[in-house]
JSON list of C-alpha atoms in Angstrom, two decimals:
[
{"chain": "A", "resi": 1, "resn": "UNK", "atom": "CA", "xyz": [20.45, -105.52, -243.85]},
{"chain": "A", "resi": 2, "resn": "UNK", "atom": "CA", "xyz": [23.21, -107.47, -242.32]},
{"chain": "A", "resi": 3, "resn": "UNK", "atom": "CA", "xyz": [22.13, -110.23, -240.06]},
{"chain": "A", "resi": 4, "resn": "UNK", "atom": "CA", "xyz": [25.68, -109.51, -237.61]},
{"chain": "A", "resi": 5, "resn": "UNK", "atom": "CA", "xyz": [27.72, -106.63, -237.41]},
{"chain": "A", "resi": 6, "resn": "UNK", "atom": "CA", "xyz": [30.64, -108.00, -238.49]},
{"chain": "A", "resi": 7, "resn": "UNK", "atom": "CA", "xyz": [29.04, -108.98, -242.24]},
{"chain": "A", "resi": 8, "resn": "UNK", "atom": "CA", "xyz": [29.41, -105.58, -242.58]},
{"chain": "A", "resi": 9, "resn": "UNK", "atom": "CA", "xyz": [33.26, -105.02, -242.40]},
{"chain": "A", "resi": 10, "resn": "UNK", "atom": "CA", "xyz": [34.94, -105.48, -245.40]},
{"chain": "A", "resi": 11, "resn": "UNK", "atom": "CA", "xyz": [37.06, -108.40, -246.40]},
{"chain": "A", "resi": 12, "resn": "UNK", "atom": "CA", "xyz": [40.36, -108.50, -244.70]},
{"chain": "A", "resi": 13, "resn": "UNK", "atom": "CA", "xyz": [42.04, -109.49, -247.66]},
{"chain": "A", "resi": 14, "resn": "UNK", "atom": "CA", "xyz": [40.56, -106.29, -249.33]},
{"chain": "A", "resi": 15, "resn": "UNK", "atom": "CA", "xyz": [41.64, -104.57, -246.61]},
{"chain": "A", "resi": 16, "resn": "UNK", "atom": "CA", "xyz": [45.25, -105.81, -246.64]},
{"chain": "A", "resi": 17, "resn": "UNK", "atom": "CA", "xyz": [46.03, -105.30, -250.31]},
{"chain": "A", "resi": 18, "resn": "UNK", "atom": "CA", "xyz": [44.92, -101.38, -250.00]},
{"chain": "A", "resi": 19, "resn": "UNK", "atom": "CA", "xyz": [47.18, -101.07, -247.29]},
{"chain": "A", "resi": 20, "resn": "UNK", "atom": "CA", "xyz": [49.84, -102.84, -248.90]},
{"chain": "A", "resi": 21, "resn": "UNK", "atom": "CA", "xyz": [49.47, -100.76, -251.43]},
{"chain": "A", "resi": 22, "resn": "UNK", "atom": "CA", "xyz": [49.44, -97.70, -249.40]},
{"chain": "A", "resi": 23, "resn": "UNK", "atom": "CA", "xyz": [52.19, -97.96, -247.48]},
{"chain": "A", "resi": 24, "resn": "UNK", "atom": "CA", "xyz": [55.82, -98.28, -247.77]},
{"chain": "A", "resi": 25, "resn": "UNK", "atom": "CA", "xyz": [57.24, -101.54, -248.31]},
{"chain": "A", "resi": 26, "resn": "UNK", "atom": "CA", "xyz": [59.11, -101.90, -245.25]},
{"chain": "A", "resi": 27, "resn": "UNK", "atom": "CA", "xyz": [56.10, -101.21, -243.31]},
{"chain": "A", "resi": 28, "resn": "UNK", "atom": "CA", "xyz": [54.07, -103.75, -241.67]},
{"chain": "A", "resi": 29, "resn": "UNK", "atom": "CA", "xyz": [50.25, -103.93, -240.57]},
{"chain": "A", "resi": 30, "resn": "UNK", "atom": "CA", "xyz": [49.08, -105.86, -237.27]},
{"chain": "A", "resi": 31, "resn": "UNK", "atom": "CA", "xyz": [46.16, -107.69, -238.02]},
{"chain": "A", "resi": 32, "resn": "UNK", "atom": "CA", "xyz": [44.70, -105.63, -234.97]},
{"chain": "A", "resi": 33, "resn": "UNK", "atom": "CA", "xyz": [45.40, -102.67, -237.34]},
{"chain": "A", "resi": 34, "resn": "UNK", "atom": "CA", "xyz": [43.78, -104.42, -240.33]},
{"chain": "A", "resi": 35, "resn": "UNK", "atom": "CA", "xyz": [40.59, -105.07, -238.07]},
{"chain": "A", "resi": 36, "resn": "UNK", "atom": "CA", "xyz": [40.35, -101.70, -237.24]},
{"chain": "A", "resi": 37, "resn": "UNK", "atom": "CA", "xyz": [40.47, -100.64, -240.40]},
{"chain": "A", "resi": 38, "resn": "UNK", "atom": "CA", "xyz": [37.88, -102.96, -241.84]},
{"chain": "A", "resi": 39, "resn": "UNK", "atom": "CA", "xyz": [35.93, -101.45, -238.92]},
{"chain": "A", "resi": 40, "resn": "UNK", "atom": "CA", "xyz": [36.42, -97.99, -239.70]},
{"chain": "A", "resi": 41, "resn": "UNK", "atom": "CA", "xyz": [36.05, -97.98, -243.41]},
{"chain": "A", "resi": 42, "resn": "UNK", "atom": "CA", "xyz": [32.54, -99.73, -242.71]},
{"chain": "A", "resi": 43, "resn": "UNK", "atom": "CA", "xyz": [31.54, -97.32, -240.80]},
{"chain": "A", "resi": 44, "resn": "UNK", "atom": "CA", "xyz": [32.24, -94.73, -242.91]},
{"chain": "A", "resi": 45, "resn": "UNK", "atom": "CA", "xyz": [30.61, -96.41, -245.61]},
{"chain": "A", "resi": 46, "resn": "UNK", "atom": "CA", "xyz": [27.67, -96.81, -243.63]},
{"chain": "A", "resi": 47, "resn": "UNK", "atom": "CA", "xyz": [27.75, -93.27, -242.68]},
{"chain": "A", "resi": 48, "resn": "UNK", "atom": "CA", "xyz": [28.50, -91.82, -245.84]},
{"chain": "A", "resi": 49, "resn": "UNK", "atom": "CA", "xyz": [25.47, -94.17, -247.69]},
{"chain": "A", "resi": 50, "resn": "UNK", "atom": "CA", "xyz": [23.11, -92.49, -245.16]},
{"chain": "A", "resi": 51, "resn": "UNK", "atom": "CA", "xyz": [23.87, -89.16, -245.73]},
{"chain": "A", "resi": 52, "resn": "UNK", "atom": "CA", "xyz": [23.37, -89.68, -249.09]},
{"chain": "A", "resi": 53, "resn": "UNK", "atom": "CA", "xyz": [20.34, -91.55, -248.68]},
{"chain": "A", "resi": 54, "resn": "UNK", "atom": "CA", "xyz": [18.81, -88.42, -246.77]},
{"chain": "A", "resi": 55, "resn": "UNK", "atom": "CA", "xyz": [20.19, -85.88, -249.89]},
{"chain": "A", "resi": 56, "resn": "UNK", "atom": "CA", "xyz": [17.99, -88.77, -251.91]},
{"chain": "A", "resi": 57, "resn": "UNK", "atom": "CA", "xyz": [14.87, -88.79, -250.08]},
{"chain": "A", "resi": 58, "resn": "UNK", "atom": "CA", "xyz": [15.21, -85.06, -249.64]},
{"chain": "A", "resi": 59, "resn": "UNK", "atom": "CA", "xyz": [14.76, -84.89, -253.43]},
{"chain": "A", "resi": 60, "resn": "UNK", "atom": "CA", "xyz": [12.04, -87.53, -253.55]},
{"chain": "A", "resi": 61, "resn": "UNK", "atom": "CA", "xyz": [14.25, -90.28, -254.96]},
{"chain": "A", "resi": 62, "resn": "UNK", "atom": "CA", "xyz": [14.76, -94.06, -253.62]},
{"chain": "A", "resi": 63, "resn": "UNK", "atom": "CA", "xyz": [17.88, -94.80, -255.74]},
{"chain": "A", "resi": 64, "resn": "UNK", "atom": "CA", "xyz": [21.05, -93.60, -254.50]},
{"chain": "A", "resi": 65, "resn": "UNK", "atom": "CA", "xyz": [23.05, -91.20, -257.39]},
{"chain": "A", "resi": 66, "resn": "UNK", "atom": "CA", "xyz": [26.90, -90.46, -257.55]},
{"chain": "A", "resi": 67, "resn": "UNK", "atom": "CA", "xyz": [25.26, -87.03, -256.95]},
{"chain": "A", "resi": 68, "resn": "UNK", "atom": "CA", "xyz": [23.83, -87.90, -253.89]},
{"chain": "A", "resi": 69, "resn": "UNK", "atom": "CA", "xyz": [27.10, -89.59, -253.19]},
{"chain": "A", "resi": 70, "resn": "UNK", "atom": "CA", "xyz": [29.29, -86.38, -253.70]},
{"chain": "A", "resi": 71, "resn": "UNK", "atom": "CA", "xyz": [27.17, -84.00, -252.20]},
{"chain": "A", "resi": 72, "resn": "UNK", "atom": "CA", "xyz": [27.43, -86.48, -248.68]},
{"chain": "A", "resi": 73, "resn": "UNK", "atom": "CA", "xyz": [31.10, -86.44, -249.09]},
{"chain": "A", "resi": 74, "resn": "UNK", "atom": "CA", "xyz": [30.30, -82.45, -248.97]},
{"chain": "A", "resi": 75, "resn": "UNK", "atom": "CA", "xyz": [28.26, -82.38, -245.94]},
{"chain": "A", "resi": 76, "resn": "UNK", "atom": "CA", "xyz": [30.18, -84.64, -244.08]},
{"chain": "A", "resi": 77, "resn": "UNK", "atom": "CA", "xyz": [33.09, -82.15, -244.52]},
{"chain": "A", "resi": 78, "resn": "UNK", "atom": "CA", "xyz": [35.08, -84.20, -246.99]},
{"chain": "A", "resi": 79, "resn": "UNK", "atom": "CA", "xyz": [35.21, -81.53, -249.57]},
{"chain": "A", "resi": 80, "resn": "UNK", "atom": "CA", "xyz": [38.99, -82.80, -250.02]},
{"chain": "A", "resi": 81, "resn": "UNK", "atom": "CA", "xyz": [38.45, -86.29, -251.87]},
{"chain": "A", "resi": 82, "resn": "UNK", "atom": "CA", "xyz": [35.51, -84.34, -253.72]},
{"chain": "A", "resi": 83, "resn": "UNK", "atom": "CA", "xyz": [37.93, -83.43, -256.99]},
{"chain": "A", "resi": 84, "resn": "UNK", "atom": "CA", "xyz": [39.55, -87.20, -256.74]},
{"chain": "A", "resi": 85, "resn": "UNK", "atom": "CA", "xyz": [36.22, -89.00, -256.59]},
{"chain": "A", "resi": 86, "resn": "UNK", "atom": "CA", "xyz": [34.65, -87.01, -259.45]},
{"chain": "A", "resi": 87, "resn": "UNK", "atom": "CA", "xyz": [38.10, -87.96, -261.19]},
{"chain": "A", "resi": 88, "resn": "UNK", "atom": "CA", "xyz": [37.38, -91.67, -260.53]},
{"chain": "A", "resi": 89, "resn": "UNK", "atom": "CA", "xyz": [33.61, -91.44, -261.34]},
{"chain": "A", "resi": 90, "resn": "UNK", "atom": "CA", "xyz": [34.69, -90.00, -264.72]},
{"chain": "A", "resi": 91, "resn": "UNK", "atom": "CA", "xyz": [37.05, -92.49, -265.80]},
{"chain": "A", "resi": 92, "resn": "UNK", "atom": "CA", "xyz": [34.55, -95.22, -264.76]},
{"chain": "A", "resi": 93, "resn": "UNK", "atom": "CA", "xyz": [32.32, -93.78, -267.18]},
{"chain": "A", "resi": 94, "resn": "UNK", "atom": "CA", "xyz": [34.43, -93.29, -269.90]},
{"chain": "A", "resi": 95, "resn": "UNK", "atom": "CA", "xyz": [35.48, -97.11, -269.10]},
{"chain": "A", "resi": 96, "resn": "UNK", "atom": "CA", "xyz": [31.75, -98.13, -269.21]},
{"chain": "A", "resi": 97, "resn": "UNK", "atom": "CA", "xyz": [31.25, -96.28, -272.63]},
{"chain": "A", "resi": 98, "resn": "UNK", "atom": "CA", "xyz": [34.37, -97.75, -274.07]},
{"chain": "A", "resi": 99, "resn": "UNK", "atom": "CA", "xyz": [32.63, -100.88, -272.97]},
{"chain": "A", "resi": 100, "resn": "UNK", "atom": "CA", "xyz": [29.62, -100.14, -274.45]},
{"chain": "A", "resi": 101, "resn": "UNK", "atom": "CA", "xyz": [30.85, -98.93, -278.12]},
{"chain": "A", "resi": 102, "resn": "UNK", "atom": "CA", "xyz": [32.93, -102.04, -278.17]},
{"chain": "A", "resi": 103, "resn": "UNK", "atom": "CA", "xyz": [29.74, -104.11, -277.39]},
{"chain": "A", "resi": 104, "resn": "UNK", "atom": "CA", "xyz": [28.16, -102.19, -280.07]},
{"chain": "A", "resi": 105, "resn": "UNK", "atom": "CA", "xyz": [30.87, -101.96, -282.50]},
{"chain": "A", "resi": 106, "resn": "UNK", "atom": "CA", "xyz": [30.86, -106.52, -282.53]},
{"chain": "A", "resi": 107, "resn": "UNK", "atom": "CA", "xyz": [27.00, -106.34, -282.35]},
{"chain": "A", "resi": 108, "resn": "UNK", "atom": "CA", "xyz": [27.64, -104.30, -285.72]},
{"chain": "A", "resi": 109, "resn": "UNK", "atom": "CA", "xyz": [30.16, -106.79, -286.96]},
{"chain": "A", "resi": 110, "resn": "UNK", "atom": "CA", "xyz": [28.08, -109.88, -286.38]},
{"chain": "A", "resi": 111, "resn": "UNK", "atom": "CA", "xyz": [25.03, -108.20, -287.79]},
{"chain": "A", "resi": 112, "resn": "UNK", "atom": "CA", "xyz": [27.21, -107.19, -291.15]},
{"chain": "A", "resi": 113, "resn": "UNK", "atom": "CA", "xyz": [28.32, -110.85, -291.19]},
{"chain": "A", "resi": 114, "resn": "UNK", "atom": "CA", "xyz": [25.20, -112.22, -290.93]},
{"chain": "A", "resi": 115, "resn": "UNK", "atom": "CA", "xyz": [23.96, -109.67, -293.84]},
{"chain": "A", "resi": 116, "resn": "UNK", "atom": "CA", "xyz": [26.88, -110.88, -295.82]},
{"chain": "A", "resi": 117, "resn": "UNK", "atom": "CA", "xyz": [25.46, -115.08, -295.36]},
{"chain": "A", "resi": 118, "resn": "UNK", "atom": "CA", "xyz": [22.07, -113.96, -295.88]},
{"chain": "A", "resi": 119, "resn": "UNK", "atom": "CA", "xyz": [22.86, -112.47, -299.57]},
{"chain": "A", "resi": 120, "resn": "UNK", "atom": "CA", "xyz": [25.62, -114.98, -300.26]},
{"chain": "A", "resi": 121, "resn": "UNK", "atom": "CA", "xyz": [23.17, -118.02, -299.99]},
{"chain": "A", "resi": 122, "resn": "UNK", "atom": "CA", "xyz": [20.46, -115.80, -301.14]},
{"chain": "A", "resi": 123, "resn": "UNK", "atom": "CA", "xyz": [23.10, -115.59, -304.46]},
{"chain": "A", "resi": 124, "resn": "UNK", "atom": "CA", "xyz": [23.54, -118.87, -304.71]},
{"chain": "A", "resi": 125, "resn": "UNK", "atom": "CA", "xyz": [19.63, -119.76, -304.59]},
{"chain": "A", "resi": 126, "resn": "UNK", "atom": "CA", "xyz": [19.33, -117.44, -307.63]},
{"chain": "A", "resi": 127, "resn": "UNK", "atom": "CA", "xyz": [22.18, -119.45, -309.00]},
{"chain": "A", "resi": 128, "resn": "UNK", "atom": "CA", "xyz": [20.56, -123.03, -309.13]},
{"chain": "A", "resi": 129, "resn": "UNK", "atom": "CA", "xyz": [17.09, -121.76, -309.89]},
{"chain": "A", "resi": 130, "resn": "UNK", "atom": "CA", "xyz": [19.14, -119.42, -312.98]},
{"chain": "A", "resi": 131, "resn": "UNK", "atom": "CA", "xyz": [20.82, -123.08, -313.72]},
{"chain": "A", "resi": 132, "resn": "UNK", "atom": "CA", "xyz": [17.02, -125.09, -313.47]},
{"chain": "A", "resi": 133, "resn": "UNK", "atom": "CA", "xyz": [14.79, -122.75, -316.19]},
{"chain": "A", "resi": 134, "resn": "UNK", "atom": "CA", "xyz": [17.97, -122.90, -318.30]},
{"chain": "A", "resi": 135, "resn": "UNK", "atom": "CA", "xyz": [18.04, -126.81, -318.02]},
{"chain": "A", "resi": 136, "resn": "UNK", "atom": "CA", "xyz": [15.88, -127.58, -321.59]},
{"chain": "A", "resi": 137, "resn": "UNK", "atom": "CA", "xyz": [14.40, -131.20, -319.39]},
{"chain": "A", "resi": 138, "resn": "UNK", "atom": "CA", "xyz": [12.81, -128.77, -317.32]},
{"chain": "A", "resi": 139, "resn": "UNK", "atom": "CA", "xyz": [11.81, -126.07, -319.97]},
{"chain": "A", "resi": 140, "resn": "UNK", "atom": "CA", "xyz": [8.20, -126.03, -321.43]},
{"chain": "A", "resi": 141, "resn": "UNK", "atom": "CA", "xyz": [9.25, -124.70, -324.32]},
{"chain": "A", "resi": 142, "resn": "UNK", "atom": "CA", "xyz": [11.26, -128.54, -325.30]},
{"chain": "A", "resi": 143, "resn": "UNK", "atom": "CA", "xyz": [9.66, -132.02, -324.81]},
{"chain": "A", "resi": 144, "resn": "UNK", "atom": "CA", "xyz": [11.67, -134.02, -322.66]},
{"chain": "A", "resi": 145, "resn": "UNK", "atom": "CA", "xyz": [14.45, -135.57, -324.26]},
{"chain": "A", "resi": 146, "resn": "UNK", "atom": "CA", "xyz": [14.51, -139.18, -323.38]},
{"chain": "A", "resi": 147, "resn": "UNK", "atom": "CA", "xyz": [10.27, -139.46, -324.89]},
{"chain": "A", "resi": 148, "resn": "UNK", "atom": "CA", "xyz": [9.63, -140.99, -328.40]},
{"chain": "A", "resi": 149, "resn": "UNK", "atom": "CA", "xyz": [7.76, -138.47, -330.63]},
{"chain": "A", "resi": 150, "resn": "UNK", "atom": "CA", "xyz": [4.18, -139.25, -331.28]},
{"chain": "A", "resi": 151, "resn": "UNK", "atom": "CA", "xyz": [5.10, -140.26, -335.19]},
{"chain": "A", "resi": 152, "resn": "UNK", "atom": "CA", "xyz": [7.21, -143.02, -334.55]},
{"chain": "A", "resi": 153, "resn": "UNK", "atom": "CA", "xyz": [5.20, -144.76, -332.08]},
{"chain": "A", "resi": 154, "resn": "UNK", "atom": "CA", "xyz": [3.01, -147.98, -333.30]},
{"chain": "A", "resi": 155, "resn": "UNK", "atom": "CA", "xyz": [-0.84, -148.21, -332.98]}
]
């Protein structure tokens, strides 16, 4: 846990770009605003965490689900942002499997390529060792050529 309180608001530049982009414009926020909304959205993240760490224990969990998360939102009365956050929790997984079949799909590329290397120098191995038993200096079935025949040779 947080050694101060105040580790425990959010970043006020966080803060100020989702306000930014909340409001209008031509409206302004005080920084006394901004602090107060760091404050507040703490808390409720504080306060929405523990509800849905009690839904958790309640079913004999220690991690924290987006189920858990939900059904908090739900007790706390939120029922509102329910349909919104399910939207969002959706799209982040269909993000995260995107994600994962590209992952997947260049793990498959890579492997192909390195398939494709492996037979091409495999191919060319079989190439030189065709070109060696066909070589008639290295055949058994020719004497080498650069030897004098038994015959010819003095005694």
């Amino acid at each position: 846990m947080a050694d101060k309180p105040e580790d425990l608001n959010l970043p006020m530049a966080v803060v100020s770009r989702i306000t930014r982009e909340a409001l209008p414009e031509t409206c302004s926020v005080s920084k006394e605003a901004r602090l107060a909304l760091s404050k507040a959205a703490s808390v409720f993240i504080l306060y929405t965490t523990s509800c849905a760490n009690n839904i958790a224990s309640k079913n004999k969990r220690k991690t924290l689900a987006s189920s858990d998360v939900l059904a908090a939102m739900e007790e706390m009365e939120f029922e509102t942002f329910l349909d919104p956050l399910r939207e969002s929790l959706d799209a982040y997984r269909q993000e995260q499997n995107q994600i994962k079949e590209r992952k997947a799909a260049k793990k498959k590329e890579k492997d192909a390529k390195k398939v494709a290397e492996k037979e091409k120098e495999l191919e060319e191995s079989k190439m030189v060792t065709d070109e060696l038993l066909q070589d008639p200096q290295l055949s058994d079935n020719h004497p080498p050529q650069d030897t004098v025949p038994e015959d010819t040779m003095e005694t």
